[in-house]
Short mmCIF file of N, CA and C in Angstrom, two decimals:
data_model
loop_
_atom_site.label_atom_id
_atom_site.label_comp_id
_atom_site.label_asym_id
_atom_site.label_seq_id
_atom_site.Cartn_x
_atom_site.Cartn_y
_atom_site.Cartn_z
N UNK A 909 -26.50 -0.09 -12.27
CA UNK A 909 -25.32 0.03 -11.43
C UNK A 909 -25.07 1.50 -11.10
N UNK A 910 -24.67 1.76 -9.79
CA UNK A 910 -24.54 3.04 -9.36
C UNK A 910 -23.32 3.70 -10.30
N UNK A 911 -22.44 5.06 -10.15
CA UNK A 911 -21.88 5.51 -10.79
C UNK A 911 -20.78 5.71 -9.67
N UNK A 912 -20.09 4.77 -9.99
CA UNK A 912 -18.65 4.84 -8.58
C UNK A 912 -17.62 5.69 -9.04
N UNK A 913 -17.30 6.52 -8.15
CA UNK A 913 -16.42 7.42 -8.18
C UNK A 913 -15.00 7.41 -7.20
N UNK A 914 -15.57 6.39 -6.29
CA UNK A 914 -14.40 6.44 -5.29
C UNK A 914 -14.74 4.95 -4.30
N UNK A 915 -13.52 4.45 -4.01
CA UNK A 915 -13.18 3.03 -3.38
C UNK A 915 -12.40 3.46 -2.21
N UNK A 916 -13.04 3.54 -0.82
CA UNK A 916 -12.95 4.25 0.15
C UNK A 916 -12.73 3.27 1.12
N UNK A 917 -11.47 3.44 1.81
CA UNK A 917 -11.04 2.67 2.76
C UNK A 917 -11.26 2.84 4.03
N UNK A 918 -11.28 1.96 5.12
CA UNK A 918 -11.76 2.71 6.47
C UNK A 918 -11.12 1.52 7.52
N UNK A 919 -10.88 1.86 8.63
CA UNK A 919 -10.95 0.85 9.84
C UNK A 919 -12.24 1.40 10.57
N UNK A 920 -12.39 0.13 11.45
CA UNK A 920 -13.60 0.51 12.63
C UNK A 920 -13.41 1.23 13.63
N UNK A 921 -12.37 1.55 13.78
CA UNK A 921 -11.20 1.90 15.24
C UNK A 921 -12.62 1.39 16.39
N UNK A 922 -11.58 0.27 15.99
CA UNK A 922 -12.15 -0.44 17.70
C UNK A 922 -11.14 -1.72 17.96
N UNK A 923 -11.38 -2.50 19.04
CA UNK A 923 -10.38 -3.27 19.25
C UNK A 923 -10.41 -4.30 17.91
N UNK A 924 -9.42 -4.78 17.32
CA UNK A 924 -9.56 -6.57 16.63
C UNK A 924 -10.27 -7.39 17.03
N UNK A 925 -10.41 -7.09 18.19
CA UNK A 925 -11.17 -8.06 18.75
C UNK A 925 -13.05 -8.06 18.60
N UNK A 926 -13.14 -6.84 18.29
CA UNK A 926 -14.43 -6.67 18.15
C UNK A 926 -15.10 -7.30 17.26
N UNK A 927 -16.58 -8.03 17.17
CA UNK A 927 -17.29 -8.72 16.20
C UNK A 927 -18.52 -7.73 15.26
N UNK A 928 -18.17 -8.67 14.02
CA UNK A 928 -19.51 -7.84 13.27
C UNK A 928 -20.43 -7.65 13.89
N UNK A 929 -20.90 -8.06 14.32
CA UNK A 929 -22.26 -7.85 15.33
C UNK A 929 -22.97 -7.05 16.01
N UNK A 930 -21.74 -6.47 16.59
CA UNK A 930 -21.61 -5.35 17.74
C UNK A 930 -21.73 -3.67 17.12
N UNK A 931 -20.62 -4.28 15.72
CA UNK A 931 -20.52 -3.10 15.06
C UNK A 931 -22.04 -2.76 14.38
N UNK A 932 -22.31 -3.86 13.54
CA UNK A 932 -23.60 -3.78 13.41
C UNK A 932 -25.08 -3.03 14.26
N UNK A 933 -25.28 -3.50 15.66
CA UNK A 933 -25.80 -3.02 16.41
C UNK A 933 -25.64 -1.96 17.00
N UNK A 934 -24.25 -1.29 16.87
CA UNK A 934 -23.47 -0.02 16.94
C UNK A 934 -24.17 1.18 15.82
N UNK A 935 -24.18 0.25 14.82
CA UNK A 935 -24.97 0.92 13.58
C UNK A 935 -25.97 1.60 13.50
N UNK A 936 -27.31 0.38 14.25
CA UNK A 936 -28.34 0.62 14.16
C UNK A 936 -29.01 1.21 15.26
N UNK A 937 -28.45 0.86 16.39
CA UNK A 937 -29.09 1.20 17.90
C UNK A 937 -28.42 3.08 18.10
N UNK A 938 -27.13 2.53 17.81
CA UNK A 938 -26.47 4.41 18.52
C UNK A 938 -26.80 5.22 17.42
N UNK A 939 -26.60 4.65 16.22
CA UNK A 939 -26.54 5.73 15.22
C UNK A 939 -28.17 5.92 14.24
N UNK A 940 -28.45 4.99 14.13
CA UNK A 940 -30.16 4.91 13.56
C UNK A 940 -30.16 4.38 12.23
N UNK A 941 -29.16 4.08 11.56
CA UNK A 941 -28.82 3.71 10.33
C UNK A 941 -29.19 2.16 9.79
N UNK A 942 -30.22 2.46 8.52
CA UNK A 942 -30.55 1.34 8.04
C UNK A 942 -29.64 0.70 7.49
N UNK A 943 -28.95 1.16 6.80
CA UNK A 943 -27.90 0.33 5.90
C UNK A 943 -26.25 0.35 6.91
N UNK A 944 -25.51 -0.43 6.27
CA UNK A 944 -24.30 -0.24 7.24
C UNK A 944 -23.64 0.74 6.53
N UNK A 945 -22.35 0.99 7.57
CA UNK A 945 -21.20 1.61 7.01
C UNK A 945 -20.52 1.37 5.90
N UNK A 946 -20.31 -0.05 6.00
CA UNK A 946 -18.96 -0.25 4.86
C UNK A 946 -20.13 -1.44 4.04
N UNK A 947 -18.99 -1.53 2.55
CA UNK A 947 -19.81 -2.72 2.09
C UNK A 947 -19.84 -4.08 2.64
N UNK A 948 -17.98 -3.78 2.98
CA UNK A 948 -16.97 -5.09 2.94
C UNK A 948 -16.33 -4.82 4.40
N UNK A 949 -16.28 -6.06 5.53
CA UNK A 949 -15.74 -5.58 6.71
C UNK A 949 -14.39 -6.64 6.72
N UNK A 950 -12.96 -6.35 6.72
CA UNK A 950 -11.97 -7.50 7.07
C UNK A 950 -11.94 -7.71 8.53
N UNK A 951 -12.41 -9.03 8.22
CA UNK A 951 -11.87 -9.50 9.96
C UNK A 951 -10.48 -9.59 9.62
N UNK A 952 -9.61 -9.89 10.97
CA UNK A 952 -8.06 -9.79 11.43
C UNK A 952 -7.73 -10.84 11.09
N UNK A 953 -8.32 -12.03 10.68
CA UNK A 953 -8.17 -13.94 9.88
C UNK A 953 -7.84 -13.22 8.26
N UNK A 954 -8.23 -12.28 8.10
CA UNK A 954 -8.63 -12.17 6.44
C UNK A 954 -9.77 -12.41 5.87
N UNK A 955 -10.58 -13.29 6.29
CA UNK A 955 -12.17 -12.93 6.39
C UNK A 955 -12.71 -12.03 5.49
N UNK A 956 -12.83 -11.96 4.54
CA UNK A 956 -13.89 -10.39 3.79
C UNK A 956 -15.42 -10.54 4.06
N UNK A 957 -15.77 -10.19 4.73
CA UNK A 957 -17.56 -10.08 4.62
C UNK A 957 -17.88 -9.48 4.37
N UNK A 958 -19.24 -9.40 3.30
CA UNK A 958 -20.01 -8.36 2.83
C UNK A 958 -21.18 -8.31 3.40
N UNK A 959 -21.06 -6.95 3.63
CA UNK A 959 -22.44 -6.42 4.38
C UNK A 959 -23.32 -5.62 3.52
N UNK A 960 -23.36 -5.57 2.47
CA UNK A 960 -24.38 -5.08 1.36
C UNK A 960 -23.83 -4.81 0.35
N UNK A 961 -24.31 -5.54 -0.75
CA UNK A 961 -24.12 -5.32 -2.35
C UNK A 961 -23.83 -3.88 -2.60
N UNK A 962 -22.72 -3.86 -3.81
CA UNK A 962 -22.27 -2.67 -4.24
C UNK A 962 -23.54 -2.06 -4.73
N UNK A 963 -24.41 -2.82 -5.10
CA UNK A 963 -25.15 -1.69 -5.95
C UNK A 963 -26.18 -0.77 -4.97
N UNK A 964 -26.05 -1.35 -3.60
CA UNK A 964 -26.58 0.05 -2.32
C UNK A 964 -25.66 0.62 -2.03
N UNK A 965 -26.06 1.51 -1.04
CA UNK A 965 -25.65 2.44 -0.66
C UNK A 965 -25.36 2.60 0.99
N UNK A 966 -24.03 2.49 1.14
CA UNK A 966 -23.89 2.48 2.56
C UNK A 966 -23.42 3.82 3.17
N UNK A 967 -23.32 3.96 4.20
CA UNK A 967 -22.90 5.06 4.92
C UNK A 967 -21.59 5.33 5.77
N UNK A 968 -20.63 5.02 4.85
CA UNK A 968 -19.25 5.31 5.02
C UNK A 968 -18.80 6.82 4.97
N UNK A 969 -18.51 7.70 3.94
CA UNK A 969 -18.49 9.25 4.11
C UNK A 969 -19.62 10.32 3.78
N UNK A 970 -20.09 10.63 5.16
CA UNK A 970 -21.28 11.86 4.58
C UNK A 970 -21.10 12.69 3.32
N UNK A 971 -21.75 12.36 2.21
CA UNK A 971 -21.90 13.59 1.06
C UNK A 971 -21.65 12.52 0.17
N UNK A 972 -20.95 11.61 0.20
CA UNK A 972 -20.14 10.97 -1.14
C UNK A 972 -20.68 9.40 -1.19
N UNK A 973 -21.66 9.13 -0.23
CA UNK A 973 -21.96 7.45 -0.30
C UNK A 973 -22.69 7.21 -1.43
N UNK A 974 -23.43 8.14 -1.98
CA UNK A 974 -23.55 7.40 -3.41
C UNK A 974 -23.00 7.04 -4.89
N UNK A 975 -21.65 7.87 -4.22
CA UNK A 975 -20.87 7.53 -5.68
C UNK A 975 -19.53 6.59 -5.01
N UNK A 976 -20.03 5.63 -3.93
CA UNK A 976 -18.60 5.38 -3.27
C UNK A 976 -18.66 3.27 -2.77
N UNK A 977 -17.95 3.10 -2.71
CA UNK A 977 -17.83 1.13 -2.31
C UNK A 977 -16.99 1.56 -1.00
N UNK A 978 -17.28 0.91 0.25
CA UNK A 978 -16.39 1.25 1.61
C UNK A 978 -16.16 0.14 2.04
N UNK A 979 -14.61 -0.04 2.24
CA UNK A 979 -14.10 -1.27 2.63
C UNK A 979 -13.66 -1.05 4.10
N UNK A 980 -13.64 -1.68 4.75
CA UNK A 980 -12.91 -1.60 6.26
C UNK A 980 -12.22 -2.73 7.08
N UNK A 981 -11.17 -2.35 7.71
CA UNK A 981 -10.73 -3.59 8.83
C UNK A 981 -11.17 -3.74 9.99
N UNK A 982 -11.44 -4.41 10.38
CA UNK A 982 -11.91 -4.28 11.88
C UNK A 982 -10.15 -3.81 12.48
N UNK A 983 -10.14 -2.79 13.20
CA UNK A 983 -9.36 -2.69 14.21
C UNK A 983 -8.95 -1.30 13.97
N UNK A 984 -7.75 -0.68 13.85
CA UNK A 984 -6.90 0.52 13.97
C UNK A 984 -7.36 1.89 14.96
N UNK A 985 -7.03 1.02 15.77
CA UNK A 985 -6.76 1.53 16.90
C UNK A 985 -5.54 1.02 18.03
N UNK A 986 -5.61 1.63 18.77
CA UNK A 986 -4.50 0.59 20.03
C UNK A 986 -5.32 0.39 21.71
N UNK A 987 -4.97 -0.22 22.58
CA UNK A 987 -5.69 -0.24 23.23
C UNK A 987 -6.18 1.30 24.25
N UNK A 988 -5.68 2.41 23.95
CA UNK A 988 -6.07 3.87 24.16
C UNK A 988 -6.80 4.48 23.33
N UNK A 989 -7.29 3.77 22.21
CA UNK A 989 -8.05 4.25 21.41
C UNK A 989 -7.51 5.57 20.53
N UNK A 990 -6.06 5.35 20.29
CA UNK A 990 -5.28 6.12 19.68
C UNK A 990 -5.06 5.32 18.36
N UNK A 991 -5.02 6.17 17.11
CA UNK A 991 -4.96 5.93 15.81
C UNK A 991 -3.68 4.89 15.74
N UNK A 992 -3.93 3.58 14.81
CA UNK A 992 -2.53 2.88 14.81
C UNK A 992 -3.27 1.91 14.03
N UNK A 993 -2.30 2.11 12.74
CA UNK A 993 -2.36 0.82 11.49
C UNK A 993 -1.56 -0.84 12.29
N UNK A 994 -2.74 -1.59 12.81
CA UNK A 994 -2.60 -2.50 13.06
C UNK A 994 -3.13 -3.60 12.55
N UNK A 995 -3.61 -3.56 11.02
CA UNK A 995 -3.70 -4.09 10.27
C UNK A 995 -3.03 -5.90 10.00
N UNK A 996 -3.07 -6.76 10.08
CA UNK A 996 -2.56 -8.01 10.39
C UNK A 996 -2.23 -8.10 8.68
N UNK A 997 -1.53 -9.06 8.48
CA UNK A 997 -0.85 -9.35 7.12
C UNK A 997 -2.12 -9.84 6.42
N UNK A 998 -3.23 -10.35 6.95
CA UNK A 998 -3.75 -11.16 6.12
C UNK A 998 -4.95 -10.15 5.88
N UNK A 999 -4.91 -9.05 6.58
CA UNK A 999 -5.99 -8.29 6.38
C UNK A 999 -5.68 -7.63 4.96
N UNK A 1000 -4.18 -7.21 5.16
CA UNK A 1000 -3.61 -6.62 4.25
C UNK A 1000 -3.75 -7.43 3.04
N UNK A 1001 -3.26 -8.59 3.19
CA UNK A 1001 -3.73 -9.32 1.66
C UNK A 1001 -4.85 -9.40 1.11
N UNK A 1002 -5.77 -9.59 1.98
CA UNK A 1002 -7.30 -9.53 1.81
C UNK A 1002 -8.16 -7.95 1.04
N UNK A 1003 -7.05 -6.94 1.69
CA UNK A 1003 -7.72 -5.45 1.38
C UNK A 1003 -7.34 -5.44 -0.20
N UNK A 1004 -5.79 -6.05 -0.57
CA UNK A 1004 -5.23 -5.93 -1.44
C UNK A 1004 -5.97 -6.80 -3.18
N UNK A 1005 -6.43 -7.55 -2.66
CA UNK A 1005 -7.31 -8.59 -3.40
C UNK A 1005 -8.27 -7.80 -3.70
N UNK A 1006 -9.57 -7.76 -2.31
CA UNK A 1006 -10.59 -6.61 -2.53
C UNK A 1006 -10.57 -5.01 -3.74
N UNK A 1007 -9.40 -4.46 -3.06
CA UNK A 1007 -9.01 -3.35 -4.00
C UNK A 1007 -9.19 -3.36 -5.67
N UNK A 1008 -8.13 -4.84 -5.90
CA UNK A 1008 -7.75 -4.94 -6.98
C UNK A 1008 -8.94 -5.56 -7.86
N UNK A 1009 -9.52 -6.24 -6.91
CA UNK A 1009 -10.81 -6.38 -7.75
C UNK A 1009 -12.08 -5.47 -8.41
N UNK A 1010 -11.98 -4.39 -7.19
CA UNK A 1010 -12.95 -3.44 -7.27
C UNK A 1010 -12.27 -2.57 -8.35
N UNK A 1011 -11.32 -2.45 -8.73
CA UNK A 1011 -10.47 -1.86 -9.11
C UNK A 1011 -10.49 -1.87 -11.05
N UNK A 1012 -10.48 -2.82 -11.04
CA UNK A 1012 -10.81 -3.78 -12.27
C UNK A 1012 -12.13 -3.02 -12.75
N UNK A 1013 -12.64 -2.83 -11.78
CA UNK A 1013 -14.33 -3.15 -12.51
C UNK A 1013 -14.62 -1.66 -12.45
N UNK A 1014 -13.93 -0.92 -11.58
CA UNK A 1014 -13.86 0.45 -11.70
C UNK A 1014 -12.93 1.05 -12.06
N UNK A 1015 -12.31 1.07 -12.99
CA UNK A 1015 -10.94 1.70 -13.00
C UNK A 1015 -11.03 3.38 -13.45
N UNK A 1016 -11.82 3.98 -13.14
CA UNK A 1016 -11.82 5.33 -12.78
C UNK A 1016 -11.62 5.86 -11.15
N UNK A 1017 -12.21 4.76 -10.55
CA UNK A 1017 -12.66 5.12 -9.28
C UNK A 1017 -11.22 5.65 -8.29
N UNK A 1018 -11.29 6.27 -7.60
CA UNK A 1018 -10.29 7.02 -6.83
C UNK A 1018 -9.78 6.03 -5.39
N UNK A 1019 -8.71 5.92 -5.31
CA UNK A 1019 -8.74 5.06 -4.09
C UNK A 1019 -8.52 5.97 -3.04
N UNK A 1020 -9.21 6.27 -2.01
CA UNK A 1020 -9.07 6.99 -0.94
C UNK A 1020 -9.04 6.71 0.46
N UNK A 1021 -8.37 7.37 1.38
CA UNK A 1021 -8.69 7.28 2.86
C UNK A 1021 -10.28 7.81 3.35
N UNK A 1022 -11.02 7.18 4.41
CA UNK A 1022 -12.08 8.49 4.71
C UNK A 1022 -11.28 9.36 5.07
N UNK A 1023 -10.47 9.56 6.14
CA UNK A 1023 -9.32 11.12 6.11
C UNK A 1023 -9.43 11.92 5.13
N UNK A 1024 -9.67 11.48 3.81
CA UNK A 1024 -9.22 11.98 2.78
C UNK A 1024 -10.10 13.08 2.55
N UNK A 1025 -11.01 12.74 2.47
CA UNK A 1025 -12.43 13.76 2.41
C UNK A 1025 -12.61 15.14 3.02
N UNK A 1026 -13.15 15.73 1.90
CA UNK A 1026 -13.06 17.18 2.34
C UNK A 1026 -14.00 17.24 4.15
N UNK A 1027 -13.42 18.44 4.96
CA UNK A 1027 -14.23 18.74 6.10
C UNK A 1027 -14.55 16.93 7.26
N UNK A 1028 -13.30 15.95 6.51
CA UNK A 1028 -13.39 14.74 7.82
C UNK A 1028 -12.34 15.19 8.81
N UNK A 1029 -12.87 14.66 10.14
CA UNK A 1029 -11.59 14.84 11.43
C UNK A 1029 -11.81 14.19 11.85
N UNK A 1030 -10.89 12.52 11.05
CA UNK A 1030 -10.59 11.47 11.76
C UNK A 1030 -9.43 11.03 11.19
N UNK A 1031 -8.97 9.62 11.72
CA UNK A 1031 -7.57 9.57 11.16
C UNK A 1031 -7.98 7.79 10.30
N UNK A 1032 -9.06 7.46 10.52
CA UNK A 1032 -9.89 6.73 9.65
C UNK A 1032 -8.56 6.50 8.33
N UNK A 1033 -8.43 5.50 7.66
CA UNK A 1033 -8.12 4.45 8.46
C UNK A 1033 -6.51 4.02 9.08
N UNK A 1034 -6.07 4.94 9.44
CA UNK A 1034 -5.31 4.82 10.35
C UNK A 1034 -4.13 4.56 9.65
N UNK A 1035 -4.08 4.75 8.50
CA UNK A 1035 -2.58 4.37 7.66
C UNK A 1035 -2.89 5.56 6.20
N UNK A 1036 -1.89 5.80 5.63
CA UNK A 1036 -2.06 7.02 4.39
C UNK A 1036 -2.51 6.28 3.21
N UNK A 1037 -2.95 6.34 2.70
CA UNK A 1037 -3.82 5.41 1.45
C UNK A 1037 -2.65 5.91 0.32
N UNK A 1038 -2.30 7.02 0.15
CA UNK A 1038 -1.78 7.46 -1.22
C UNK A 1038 -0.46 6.82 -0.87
N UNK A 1039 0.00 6.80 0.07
CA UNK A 1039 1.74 6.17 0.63
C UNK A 1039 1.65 4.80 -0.08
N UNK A 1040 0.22 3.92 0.80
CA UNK A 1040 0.45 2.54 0.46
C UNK A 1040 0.07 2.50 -0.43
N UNK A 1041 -0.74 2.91 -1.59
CA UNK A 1041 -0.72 2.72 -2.78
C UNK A 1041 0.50 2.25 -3.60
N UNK A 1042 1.22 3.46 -3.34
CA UNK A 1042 2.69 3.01 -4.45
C UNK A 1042 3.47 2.14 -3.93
N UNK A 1043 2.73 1.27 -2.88
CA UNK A 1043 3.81 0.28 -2.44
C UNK A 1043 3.06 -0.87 -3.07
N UNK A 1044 1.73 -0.91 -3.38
CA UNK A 1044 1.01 -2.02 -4.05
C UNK A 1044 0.90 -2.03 -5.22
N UNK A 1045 0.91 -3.33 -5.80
CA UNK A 1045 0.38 -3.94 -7.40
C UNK A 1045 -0.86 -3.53 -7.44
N UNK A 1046 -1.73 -2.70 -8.11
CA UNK A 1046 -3.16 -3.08 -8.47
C UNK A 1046 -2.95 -3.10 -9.86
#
């Protein structure tokens, strides 16, 4: 098992509406990337899909993907492609589950925004991770 250090949150900023698929092919075609971004993608139903076992390595924040699990929502964005936690309730329950599970099994691990990361300039995922923390049970 890898050595997790951090449980890293993300949106896709793209519409809700967008499908794994796309993002996927987004992945591999624009960017060249074998493995995906995140482990875990929430669809806007609540949906959790996993797109590769914790014990790889995906490419969520340059420098830190091997000590890191990347969860994401599909969406946060608005239709200007301006930053906006539009997160649906069930995504939220779904992230909240996810978390707490990963959480469990890592309980060192750091819960972070990608924002969070030294030298990022994005607003990824579109809501403050340390805010909503203290509003959640884990």
């Amino acid at each position: 098992m890898r050595n997790i250090k951090y449980i890293v949150l993300h949106c896709t900023a793209t519409p809700q509406s967008t499908t794994i698929k796309s993002i996927q092919r987004y992945w591999q075609n624009f960017l060249g990337w074998k493995n995906p971004g995140y482990h875990f993608i929430i669809k806007p139903d609540g949906t959790v899909v996993e797109m590769l076992p914790i014990s790889k390595v995906a490419n969520g924040v340059k420098g830190y993907n091997s000590a890191a699990i990347h969860i994401s929502y599909i969406g946060g964005v608005d239709k200007y492609q301006k930053p906006l936690d539009n997160r649906t309730d069930a995504q939220i329950k779904s992230q909240i589950k996810l978390v707490r599970a990963l959480n469990c099994k890592f309980p060192t691990a750091e819960i972070k925004g990608h924002r969070d990361f030294p030298n990022v300039i994005k607003a990824c995922p579109s809501f403050d991770v340390a805010t909503w923390l203290k509003t959640v049970e884990l």
